[in-house]
Short mmCIF file of N, CA and C in Angstrom, two decimals:
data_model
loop_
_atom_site.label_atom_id
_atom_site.label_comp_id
_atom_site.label_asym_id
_atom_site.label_seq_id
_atom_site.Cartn_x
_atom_site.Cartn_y
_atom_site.Cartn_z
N UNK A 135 -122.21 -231.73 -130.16
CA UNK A 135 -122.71 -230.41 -129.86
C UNK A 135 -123.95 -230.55 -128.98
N UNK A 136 -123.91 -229.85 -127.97
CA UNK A 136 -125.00 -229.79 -126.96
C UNK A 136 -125.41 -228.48 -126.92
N UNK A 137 -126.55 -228.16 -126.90
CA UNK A 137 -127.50 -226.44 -126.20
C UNK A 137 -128.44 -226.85 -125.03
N UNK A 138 -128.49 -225.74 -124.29
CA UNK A 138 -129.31 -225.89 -123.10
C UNK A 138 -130.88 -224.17 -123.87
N UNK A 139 -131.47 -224.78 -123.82
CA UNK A 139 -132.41 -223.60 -123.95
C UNK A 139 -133.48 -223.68 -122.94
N UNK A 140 -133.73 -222.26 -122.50
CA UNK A 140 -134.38 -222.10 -121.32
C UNK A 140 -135.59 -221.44 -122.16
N UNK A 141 -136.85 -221.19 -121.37
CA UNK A 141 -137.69 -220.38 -121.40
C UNK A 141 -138.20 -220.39 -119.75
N UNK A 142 -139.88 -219.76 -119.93
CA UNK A 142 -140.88 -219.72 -118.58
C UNK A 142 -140.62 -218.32 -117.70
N UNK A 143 -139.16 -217.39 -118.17
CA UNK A 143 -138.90 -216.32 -117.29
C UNK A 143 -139.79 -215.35 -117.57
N UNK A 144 -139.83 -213.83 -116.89
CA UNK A 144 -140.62 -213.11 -116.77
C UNK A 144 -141.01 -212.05 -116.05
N UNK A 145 -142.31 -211.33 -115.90
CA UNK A 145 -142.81 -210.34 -114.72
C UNK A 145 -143.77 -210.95 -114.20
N UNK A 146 -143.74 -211.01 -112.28
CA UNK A 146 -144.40 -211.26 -111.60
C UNK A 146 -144.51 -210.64 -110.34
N UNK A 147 -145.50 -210.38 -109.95
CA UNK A 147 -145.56 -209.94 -108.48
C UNK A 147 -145.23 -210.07 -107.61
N UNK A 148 -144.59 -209.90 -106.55
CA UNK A 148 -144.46 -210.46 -105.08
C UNK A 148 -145.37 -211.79 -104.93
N UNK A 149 -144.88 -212.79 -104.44
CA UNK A 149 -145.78 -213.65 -103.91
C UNK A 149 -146.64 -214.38 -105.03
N UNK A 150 -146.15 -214.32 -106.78
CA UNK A 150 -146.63 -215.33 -107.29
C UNK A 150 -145.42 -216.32 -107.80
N UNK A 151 -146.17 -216.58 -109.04
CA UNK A 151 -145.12 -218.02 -109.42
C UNK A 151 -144.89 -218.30 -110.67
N UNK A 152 -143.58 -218.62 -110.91
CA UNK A 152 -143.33 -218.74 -112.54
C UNK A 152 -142.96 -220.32 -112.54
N UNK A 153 -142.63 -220.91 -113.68
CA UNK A 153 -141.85 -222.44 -114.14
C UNK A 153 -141.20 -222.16 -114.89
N UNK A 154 -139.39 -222.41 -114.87
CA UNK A 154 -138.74 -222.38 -115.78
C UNK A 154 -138.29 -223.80 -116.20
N UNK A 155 -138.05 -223.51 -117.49
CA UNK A 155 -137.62 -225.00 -118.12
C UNK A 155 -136.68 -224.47 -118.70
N UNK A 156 -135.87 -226.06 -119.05
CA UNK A 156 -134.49 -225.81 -119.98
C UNK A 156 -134.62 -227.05 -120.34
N UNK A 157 -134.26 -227.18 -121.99
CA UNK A 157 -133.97 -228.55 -122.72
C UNK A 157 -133.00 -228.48 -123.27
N UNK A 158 -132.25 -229.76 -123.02
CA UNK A 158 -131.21 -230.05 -123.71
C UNK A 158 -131.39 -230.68 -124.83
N UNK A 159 -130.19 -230.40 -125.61
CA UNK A 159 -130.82 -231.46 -127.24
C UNK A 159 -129.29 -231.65 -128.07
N UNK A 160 -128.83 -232.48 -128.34
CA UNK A 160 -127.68 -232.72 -129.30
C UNK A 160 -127.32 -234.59 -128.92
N UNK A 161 -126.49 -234.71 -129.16
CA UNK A 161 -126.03 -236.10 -128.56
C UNK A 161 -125.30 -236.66 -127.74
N UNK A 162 -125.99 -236.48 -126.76
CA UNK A 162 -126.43 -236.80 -125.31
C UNK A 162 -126.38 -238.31 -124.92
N UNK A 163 -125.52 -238.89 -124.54
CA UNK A 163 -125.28 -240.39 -123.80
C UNK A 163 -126.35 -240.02 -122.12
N UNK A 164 -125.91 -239.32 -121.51
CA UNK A 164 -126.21 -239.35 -120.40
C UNK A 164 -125.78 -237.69 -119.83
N UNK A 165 -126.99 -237.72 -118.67
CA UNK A 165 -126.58 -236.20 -117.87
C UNK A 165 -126.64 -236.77 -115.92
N UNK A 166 -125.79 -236.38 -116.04
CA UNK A 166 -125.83 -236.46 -114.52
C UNK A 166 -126.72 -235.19 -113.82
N UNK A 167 -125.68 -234.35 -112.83
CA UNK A 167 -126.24 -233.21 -112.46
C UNK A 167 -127.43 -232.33 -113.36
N UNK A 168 -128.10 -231.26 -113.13
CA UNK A 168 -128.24 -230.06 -113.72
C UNK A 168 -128.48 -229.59 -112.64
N UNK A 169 -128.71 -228.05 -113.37
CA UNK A 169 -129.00 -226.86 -112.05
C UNK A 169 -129.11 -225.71 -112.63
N UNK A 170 -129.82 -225.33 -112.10
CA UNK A 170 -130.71 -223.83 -111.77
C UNK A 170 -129.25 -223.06 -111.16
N UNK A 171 -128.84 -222.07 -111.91
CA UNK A 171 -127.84 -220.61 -111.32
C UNK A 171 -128.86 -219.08 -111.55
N UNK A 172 -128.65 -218.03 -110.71
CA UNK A 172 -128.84 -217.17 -110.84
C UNK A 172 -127.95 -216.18 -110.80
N UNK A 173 -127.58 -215.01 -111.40
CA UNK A 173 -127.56 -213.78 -111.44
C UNK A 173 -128.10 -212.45 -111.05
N UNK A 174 -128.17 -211.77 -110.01
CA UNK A 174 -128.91 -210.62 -109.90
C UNK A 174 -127.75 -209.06 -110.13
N UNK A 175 -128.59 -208.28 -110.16
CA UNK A 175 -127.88 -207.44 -110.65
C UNK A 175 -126.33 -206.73 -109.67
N UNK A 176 -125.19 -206.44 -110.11
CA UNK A 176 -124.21 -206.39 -109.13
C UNK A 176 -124.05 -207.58 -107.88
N UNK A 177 -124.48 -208.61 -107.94
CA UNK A 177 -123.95 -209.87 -107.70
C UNK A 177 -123.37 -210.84 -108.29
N UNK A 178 -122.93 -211.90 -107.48
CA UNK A 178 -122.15 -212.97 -108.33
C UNK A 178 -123.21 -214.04 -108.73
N UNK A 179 -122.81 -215.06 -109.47
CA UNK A 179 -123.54 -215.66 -110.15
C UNK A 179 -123.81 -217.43 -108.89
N UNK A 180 -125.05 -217.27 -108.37
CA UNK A 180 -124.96 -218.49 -107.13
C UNK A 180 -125.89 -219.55 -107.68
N UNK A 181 -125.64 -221.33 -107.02
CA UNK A 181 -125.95 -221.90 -106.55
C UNK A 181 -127.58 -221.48 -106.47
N UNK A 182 -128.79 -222.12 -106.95
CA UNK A 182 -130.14 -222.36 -106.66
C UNK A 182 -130.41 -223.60 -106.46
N UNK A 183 -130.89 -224.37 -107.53
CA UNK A 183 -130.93 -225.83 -107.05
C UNK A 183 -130.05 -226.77 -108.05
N UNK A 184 -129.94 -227.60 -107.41
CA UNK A 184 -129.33 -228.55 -108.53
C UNK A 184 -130.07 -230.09 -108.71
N UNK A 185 -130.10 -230.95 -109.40
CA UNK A 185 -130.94 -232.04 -109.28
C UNK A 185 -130.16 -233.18 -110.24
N UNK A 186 -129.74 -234.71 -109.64
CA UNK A 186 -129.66 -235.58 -109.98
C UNK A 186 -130.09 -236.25 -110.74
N UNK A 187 -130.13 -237.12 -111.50
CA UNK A 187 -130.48 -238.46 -112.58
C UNK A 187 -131.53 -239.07 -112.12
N UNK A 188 -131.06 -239.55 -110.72
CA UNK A 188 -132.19 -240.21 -109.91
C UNK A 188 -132.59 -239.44 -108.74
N UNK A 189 -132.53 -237.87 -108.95
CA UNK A 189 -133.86 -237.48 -108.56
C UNK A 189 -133.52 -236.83 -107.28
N UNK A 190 -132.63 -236.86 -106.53
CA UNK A 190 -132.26 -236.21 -105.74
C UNK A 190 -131.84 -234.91 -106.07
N UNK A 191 -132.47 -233.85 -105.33
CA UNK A 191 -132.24 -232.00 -104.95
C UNK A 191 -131.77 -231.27 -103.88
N UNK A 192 -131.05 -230.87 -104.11
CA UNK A 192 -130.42 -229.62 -102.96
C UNK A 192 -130.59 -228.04 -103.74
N UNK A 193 -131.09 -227.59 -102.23
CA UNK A 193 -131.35 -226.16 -102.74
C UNK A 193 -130.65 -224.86 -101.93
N UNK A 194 -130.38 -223.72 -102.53
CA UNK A 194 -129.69 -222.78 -101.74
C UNK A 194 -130.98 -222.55 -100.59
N UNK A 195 -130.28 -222.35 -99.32
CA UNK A 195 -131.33 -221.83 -98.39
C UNK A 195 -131.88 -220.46 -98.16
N UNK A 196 -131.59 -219.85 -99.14
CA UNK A 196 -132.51 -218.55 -100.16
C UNK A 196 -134.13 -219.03 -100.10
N UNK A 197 -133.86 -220.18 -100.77
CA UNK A 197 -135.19 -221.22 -101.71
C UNK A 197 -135.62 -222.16 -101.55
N UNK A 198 -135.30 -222.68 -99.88
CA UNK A 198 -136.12 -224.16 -100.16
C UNK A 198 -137.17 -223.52 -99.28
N UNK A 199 -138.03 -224.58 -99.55
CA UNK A 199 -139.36 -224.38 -98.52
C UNK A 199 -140.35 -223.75 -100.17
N UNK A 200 -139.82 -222.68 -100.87
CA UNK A 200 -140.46 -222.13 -102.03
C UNK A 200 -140.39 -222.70 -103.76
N UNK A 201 -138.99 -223.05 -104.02
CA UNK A 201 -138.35 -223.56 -105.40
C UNK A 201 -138.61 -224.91 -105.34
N UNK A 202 -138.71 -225.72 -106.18
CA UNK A 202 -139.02 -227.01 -106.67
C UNK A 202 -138.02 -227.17 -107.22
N UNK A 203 -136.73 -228.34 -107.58
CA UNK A 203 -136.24 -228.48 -108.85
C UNK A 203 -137.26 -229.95 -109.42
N UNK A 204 -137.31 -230.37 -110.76
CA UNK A 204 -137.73 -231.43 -111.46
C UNK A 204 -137.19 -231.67 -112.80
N UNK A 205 -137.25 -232.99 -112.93
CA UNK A 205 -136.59 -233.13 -114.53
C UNK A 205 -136.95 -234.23 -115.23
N UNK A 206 -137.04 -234.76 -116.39
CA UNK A 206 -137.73 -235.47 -117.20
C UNK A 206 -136.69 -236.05 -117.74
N UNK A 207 -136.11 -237.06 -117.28
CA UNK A 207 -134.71 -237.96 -118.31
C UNK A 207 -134.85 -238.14 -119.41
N UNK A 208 -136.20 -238.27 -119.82
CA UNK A 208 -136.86 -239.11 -121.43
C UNK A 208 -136.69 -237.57 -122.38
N UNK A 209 -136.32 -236.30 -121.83
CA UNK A 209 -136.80 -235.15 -122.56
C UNK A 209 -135.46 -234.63 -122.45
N UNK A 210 -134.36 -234.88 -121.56
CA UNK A 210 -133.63 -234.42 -120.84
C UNK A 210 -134.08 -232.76 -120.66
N UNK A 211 -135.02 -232.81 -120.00
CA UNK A 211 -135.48 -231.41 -119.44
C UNK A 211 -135.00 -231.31 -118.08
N UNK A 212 -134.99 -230.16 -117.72
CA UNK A 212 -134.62 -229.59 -116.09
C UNK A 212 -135.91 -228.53 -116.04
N UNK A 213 -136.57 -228.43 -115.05
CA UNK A 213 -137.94 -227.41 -114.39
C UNK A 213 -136.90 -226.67 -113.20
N UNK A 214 -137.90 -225.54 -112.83
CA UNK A 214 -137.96 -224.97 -111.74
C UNK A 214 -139.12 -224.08 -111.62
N UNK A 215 -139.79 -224.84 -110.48
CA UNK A 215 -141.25 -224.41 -109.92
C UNK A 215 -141.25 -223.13 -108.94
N UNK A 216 -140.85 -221.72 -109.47
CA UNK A 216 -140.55 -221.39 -108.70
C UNK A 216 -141.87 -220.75 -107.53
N UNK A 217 -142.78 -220.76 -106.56
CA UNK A 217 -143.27 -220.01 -105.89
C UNK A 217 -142.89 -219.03 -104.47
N UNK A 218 -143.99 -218.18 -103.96
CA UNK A 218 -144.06 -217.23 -103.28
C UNK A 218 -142.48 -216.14 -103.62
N UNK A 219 -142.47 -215.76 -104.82
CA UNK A 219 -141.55 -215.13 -105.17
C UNK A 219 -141.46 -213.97 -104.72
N UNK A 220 -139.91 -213.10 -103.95
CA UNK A 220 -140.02 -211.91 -103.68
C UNK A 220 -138.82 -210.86 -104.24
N UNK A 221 -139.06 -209.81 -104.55
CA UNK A 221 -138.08 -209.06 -105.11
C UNK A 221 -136.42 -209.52 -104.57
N UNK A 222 -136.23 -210.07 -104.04
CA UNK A 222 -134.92 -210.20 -103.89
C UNK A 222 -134.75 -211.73 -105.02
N UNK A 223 -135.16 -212.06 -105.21
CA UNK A 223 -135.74 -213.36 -106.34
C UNK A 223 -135.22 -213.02 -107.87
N UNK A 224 -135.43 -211.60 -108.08
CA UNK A 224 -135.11 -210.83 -109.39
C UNK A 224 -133.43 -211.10 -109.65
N UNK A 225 -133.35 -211.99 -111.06
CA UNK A 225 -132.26 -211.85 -111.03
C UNK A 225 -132.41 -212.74 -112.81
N UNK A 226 -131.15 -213.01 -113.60
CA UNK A 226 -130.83 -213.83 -114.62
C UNK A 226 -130.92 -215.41 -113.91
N UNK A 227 -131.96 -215.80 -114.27
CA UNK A 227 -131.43 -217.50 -114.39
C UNK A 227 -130.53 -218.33 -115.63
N UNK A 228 -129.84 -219.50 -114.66
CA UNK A 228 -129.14 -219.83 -115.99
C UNK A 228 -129.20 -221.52 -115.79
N UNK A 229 -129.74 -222.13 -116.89
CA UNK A 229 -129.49 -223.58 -117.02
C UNK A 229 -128.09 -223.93 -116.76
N UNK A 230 -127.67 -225.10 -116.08
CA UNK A 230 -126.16 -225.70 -116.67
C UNK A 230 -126.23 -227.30 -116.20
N UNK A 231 -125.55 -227.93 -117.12
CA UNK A 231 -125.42 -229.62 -116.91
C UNK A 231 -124.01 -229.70 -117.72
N UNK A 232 -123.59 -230.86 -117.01
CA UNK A 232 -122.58 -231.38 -117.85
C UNK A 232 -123.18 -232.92 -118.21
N UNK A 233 -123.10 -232.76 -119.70
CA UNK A 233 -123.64 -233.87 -120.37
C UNK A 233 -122.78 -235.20 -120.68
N UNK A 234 -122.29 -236.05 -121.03
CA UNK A 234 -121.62 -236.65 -121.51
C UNK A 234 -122.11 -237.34 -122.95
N UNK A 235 -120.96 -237.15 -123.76
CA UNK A 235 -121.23 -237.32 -125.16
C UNK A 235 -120.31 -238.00 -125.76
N UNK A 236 -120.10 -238.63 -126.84
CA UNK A 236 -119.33 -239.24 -127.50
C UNK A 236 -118.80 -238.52 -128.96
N UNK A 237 -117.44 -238.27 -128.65
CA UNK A 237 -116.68 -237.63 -130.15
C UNK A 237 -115.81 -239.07 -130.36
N UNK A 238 -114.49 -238.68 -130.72
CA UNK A 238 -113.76 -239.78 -130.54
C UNK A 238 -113.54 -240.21 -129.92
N UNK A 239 -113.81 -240.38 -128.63
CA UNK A 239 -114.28 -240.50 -127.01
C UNK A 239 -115.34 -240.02 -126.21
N UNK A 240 -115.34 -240.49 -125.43
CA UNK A 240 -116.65 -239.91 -124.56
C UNK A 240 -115.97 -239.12 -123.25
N UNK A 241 -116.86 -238.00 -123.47
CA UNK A 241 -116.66 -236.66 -123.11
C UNK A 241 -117.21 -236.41 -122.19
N UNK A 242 -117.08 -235.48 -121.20
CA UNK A 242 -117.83 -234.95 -119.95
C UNK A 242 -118.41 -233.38 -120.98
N UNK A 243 -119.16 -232.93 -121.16
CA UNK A 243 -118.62 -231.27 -121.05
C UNK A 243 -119.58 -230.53 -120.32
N UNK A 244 -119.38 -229.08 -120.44
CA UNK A 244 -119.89 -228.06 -119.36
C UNK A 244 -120.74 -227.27 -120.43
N UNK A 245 -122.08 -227.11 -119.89
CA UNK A 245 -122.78 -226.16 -120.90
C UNK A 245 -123.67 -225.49 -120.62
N UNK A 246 -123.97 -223.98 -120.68
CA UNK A 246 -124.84 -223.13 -119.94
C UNK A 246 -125.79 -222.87 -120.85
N UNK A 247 -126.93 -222.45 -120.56
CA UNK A 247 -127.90 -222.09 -121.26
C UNK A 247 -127.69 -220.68 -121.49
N UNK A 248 -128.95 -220.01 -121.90
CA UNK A 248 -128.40 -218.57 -122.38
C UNK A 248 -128.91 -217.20 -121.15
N UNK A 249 -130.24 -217.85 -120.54
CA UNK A 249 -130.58 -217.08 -119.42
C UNK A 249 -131.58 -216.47 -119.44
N UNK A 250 -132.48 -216.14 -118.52
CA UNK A 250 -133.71 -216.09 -118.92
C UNK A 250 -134.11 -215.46 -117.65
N UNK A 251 -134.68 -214.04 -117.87
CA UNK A 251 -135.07 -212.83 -116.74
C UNK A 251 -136.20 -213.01 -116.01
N UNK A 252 -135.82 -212.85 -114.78
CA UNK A 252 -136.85 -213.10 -113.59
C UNK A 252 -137.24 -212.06 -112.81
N UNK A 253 -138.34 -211.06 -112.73
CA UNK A 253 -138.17 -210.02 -112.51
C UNK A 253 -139.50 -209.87 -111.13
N UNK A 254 -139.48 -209.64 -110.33
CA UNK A 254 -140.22 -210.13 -109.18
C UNK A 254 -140.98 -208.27 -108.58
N UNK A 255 -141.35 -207.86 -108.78
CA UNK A 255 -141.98 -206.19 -108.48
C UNK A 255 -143.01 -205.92 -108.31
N UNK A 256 -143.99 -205.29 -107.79
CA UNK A 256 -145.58 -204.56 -108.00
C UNK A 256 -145.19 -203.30 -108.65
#
């Protein structure tokens, strides 16, 4: 059994900055990917950043130049630094990694966090 729990979402102004985190926790061999998804309202659910094991990031071009991804292997945490935030920014974030775990085999699986509101306004 794996959970992704997020926090760090919120209300912010135009042009400031939040950090979201997500930790994973159950029994966990290894994570490859994670990534940052968003939701905004009457849209589909896209691509923000995603970030590697060893550390490599790609970001939607929405967000680079502004979003950070980062992650802590020892915590299996995933960050997102997000700055100069602007109302089009407002939306559900959502953790997701596929972890690999061991049942009677070792497993890939897919697991989302629960989501966590980003709300960007004056």
């Amino acid at each position: 059994q794996v959970q992704l729990v997020e926090s760090g979402g919120g209300l912010v102004q135009p042009g400031g900055s939040l950090r979201l985190s997500c930790a994973a926790s159950g029994s966990i061999v290894s994570i490859n990917a994670m990534d940052w998804f968003r939701q905004a309202p009457g849209k589909e659910r896209e691509l923000v950043a995603s970030i590697t094991s060893g550390g490599s990031a790609n970001y939607a071009d929405s967000v680079k130049g502004r979003f950070t991804i980062s992650r802590d292997n020892a915590k299996n945490t995933v960050y997102l630094q997000m700055n100069g935030l602007r109302p089009e920014d407002t939306a559900v974030y959502y953790c997701h990694a596929r972890p690999l775990v061991r049942d009677t085999t070792f497993k890939w699986l897919e697991v989302w966090g629960q989501g966590t509101l980003v709300t960007v306004s004056s």
